[in-house]
Coordinates of C-alpha atoms in Angstrom, one line a residue:
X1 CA 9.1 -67.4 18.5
X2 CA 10.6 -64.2 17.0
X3 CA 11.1 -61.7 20.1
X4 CA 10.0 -57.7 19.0
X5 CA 10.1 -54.5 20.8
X6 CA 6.2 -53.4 22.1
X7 CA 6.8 -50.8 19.6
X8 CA 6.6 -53.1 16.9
X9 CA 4.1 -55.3 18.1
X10 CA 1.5 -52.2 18.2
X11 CA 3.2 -51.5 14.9
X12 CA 2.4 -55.0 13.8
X13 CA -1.2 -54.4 14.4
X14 CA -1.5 -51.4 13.3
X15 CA 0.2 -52.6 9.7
X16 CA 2.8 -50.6 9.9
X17 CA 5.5 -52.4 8.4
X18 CA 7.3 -52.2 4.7
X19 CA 9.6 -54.2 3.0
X20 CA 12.8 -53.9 2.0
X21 CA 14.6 -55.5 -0.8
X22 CA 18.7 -55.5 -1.9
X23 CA 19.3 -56.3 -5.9
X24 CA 23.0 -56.4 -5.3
X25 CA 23.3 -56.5 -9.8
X26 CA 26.6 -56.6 -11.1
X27 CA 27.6 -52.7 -11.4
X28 CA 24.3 -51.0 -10.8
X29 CA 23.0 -52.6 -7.3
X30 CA 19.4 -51.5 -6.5
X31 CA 17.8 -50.7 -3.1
X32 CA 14.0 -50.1 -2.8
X33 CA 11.3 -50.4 -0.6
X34 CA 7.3 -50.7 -1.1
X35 CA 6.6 -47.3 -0.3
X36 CA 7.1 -43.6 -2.0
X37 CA 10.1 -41.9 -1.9
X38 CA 13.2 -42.1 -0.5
X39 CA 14.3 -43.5 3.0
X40 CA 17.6 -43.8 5.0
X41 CA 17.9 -46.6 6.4
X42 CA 21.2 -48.6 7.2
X43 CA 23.3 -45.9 5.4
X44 CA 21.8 -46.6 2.6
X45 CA 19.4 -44.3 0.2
X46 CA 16.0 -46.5 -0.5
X47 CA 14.1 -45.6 -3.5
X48 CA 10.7 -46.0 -3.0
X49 CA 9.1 -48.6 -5.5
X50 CA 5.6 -48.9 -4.6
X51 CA 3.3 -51.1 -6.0
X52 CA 5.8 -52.7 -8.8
X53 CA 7.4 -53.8 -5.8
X54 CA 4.5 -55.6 -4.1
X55 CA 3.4 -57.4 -7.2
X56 CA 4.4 -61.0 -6.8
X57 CA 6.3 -60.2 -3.6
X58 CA 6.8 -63.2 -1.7
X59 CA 9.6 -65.4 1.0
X60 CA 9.4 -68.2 2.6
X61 CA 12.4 -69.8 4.7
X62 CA 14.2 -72.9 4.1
X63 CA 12.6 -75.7 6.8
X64 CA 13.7 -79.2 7.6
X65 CA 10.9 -82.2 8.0
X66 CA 11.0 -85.7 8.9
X67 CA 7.6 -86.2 7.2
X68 CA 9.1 -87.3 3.2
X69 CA 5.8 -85.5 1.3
X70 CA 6.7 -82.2 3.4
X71 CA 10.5 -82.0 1.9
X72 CA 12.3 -82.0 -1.4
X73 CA 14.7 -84.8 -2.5
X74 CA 17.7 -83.0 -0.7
X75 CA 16.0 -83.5 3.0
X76 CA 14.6 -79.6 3.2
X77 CA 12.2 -77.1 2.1
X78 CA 14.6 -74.7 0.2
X79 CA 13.8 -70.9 0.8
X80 CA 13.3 -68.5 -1.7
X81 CA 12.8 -64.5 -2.3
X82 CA 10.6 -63.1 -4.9
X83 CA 10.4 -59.2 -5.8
X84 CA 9.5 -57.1 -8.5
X85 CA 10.6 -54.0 -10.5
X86 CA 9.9 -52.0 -13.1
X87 CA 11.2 -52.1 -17.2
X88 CA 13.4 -49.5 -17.5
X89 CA 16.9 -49.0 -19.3
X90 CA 18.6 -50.0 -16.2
X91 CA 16.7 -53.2 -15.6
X92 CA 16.8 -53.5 -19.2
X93 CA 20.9 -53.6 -19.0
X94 CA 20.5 -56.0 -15.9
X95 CA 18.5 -59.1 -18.3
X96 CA 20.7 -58.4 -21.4
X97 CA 23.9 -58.2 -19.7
X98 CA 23.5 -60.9 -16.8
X99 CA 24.5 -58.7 -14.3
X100 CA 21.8 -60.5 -12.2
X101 CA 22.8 -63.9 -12.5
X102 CA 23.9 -65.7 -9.2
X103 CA 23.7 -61.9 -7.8
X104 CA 23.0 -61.6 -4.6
X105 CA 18.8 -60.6 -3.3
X106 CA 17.6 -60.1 0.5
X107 CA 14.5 -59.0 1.8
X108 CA 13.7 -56.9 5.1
X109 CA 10.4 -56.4 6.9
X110 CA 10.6 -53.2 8.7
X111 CA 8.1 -52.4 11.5
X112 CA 7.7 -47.8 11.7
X113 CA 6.3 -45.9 14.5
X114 CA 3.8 -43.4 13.8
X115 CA 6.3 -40.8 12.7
X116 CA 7.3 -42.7 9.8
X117 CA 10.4 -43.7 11.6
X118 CA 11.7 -47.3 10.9
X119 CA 11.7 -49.2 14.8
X120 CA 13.5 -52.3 13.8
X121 CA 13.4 -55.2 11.4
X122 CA 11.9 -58.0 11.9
X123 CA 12.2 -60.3 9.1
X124 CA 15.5 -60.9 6.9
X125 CA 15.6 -63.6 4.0
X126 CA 18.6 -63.7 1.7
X127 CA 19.6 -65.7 -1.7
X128 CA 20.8 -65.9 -4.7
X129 CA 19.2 -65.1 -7.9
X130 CA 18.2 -68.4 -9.9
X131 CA 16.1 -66.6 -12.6
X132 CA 14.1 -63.6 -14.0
X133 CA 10.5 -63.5 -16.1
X134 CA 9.2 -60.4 -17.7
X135 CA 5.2 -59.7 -18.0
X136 CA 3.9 -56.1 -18.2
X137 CA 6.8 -54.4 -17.9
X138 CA 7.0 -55.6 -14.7
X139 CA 10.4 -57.8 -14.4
X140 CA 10.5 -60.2 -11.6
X141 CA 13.1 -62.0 -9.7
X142 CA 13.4 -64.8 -7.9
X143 CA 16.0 -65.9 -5.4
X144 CA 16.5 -68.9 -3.4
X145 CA 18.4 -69.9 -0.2
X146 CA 21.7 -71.6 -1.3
X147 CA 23.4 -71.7 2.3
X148 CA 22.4 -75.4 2.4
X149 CA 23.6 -76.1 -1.3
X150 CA 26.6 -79.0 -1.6
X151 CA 30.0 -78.1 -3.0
X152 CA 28.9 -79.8 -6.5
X153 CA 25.7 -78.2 -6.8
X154 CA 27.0 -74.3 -6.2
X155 CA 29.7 -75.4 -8.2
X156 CA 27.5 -76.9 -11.3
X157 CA 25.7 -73.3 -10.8
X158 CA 28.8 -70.9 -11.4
X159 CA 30.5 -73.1 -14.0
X160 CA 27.0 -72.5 -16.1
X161 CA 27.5 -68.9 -15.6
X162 CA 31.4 -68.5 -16.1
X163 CA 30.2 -70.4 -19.9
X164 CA 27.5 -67.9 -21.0
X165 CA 29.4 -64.8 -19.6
X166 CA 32.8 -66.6 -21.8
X167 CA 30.1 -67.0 -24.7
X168 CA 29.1 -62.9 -24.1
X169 CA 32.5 -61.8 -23.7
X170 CA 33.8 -63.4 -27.2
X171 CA 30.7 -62.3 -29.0
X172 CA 30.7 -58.4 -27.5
X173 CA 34.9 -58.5 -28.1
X174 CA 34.2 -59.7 -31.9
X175 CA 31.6 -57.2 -32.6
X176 CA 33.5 -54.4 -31.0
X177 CA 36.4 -55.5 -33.0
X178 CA 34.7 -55.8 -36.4
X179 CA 33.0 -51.9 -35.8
X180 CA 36.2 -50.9 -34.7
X181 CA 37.7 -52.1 -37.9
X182 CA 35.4 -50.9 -40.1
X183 CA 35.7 -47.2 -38.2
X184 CA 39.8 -47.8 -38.6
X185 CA 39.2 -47.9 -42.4
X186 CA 37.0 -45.2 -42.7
X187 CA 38.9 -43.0 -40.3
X188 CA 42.4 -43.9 -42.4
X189 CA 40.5 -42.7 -45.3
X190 CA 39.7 -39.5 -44.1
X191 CA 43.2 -39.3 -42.4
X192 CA 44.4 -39.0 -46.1
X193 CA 42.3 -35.7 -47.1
X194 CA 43.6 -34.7 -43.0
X195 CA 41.0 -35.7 -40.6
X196 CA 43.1 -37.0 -38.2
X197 CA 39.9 -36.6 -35.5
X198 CA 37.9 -39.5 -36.5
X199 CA 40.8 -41.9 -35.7
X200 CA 41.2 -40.5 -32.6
X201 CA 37.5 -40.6 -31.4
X202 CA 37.8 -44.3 -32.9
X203 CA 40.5 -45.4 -30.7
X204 CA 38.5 -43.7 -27.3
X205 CA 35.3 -45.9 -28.7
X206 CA 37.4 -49.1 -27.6
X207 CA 37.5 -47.8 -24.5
X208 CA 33.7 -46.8 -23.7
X209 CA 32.0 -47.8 -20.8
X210 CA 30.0 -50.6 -22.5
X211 CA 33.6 -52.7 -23.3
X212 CA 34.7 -51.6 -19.8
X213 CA 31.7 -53.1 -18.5
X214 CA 31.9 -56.2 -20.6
X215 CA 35.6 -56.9 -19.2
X216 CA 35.5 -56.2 -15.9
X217 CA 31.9 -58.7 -16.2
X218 CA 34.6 -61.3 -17.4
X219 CA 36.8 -60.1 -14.5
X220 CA 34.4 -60.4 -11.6
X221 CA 33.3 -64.0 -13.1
X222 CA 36.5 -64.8 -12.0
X223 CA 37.2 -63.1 -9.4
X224 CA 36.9 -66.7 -7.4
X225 CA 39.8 -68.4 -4.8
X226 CA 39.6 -71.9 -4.2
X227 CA 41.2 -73.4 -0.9
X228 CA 42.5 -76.8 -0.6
X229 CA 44.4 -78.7 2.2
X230 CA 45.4 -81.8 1.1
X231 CA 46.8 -85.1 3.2
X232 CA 49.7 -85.6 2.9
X233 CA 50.9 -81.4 2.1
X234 CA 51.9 -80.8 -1.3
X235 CA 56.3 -80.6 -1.3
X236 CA 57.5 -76.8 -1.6
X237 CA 53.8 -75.4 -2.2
X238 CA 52.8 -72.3 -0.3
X239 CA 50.2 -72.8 2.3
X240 CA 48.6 -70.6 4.4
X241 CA 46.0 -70.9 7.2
X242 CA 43.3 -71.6 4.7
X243 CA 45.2 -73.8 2.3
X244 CA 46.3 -73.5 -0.9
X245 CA 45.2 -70.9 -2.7
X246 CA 44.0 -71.2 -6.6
X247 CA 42.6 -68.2 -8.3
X248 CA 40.2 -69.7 -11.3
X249 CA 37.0 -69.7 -13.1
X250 CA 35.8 -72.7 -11.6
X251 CA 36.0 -75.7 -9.4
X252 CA 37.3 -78.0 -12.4
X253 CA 39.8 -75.4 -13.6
X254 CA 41.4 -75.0 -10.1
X255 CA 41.5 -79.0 -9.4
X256 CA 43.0 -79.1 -13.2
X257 CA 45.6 -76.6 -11.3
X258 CA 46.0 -78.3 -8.2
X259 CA 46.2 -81.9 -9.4
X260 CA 49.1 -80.6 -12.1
X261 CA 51.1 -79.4 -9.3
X262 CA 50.8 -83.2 -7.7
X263 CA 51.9 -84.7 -10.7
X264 CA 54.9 -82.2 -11.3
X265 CA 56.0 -83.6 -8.0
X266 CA 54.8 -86.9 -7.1
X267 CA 57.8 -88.5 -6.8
X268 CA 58.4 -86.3 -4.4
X269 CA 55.7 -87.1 -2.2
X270 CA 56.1 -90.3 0.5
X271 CA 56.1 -93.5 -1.6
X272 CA 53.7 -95.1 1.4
X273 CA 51.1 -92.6 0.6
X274 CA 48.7 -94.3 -1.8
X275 CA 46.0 -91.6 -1.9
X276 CA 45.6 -88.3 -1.3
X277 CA 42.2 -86.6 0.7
X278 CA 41.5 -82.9 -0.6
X279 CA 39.1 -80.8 0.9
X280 CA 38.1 -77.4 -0.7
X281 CA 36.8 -73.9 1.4
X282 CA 36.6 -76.6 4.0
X283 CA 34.3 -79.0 2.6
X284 CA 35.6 -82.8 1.9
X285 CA 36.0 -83.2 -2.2
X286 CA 37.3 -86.0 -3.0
X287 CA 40.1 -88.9 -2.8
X288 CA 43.2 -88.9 -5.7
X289 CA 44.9 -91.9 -6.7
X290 CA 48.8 -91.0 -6.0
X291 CA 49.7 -94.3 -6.8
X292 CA 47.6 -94.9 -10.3
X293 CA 49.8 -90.9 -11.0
X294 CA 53.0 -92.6 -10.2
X295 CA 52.1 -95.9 -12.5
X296 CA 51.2 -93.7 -15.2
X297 CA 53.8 -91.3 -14.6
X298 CA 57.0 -93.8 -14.7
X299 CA 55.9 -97.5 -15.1
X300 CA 59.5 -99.1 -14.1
X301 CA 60.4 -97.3 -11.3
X302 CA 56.4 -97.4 -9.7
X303 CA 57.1 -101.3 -10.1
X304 CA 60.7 -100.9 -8.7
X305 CA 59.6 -98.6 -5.7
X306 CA 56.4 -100.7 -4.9
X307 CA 56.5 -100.4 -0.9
X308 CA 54.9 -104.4 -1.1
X309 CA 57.7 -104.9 -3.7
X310 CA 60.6 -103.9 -1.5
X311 CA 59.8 -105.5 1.5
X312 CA 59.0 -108.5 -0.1
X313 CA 62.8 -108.5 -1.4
X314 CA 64.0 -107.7 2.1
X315 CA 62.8 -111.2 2.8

């Protein structure tokens, strides 16, 4: 049973509570609250939303159940966080652009004393944004719990938005580059009559905030590290506490990394290991066939270095 102050429970039956909710969008994070105006809270400036925000407003926490028509097909009740704003330019920027996707959302119930003042909260439920719908220029999102999500499945979840951020980046950089071409030649034009200007304000345009945005989107997609350990250690590879490090878009892109590096030296590595146990941010992965690497690698000496090969010669 969650433990309040008295404070809150007279609060609590008095209905003095409001919620709280964190868009934590890509560039332009949003914090609002169900009320009018603004509030301090957490050294943080709230906007007040008011009613946009309490239309479809809803949580629920993730649960566990024995009973198999209480829980989905992964063995719990997954969480989720709904919330509301309104359709303006900035949430407008947020659909077209992705900045919301696999962004960060959390909710806060806070209990206030009769002064207005906020006494403590009492409800917290975080996750990540899964998808947005728009319906009288309300937009709403929804977020769910993903604390309990495997390796494979967050994985299966960022490698669909590293491809549609690749597919925005290419189609923003061509039509920035065909615009920009067409201002070049109109800009050389002019530079023959003297208007050197216009090729000047063309070569700032590459720079605006809008391709700014769109690279450092590309940037923050893979702004990722991936940490294996593997047994047995990888021969002259830096490892730290955490592992290996690999800086990539996704999973498959970093094992592509990793698994290169084996190869490169898998002679190198103890002919008595067979196979090779990776985990990844801690998390088991998988098992890699040294010994299928070494047959494909060099077929003659794999057969001449065969450990069941050499001892049976010894005999």
């Amino acid at each position: 049973m969650l433990k309040v102050k008295p404070e809150t429970k007279e609060a609590l039956e008095a209905g003095r509570v409001r919620c709280f909710v964190f868009f934590d969008f890509m560039f332009v994070p949003k914090r609002v609250h169900c009320g009018d105006g603004p509030i301090e809270w957490e050294g943080h400036t709230w906007t007040g939303a008011g009613a946009v925000l309490r239309t479809n407003l809803s949580h629920s926490g993730t649960s566990f159940s024995s009973l198999p028509e209480q829980r989905g097909a992964s063995g719990y009740h997954q969480g989720h966080v709904t919330a509301s704003l309104p359709l303006d330019s900035m949430t407008r920027d947020v659909i077209a652009k992705g900045y919301y996707r696999g962004r960060k959302m959390e909710l806060f119930l806070c209990s206030f004393d009769e002064h207005g003042k906020i006494i403590e909260r009492i409800v917290y439920a975080p996750g990540s944004i899964a998808n947005v719908s728009l319906e009288d220029n309300v937009v709403t999102f929804k977020a769910k719990d993903d604390a309990f999500d495997s390796v494979a499945k967050k994985e299966e979840r960022r490698q669909r938005t590293v491809e549609d951020f690749r597919v925005q980046f290419k189609d923003e950089l061509s039509r920035t580059a065909s615009s920009s071409a067409m201002g070049w030649l109109m800009s050389l034009l002019a530079a023959t009559v003297g208007n050197w200007v216009g090729i000047i304000l063309d070569a700032l345009a590459l720079f605006r905030r809008s391709n700014r945005r769109a690279l450092m989107q590309r940037w923050q997609v893979r702004k990722r590290t991936y940490w294996f350990i593997t047994t047995p250690h990888v021969p002259y590879k830096w490892k730290r506490k955490k592992g290996y490090a690999f800086r990539a878009d996704t999973l498959v892109e970093a094992k592509h990394d990793l698994y290169g590096e084996v190869v490169r030296k898998i002679w190198m590595l103890p002919r008595g290991w067979i196979s090779m146990m990776i985990t990844v941010d801690g998390r088991p992965l998988e098992f890699l066939d040294l010994d299928q690497i070494r047959q494909a690698a060099d077929p003659e000496r794999w057969k001449a270095t065969k450990p069941l090969h050499q001892w049976g010669r010894g005999e």
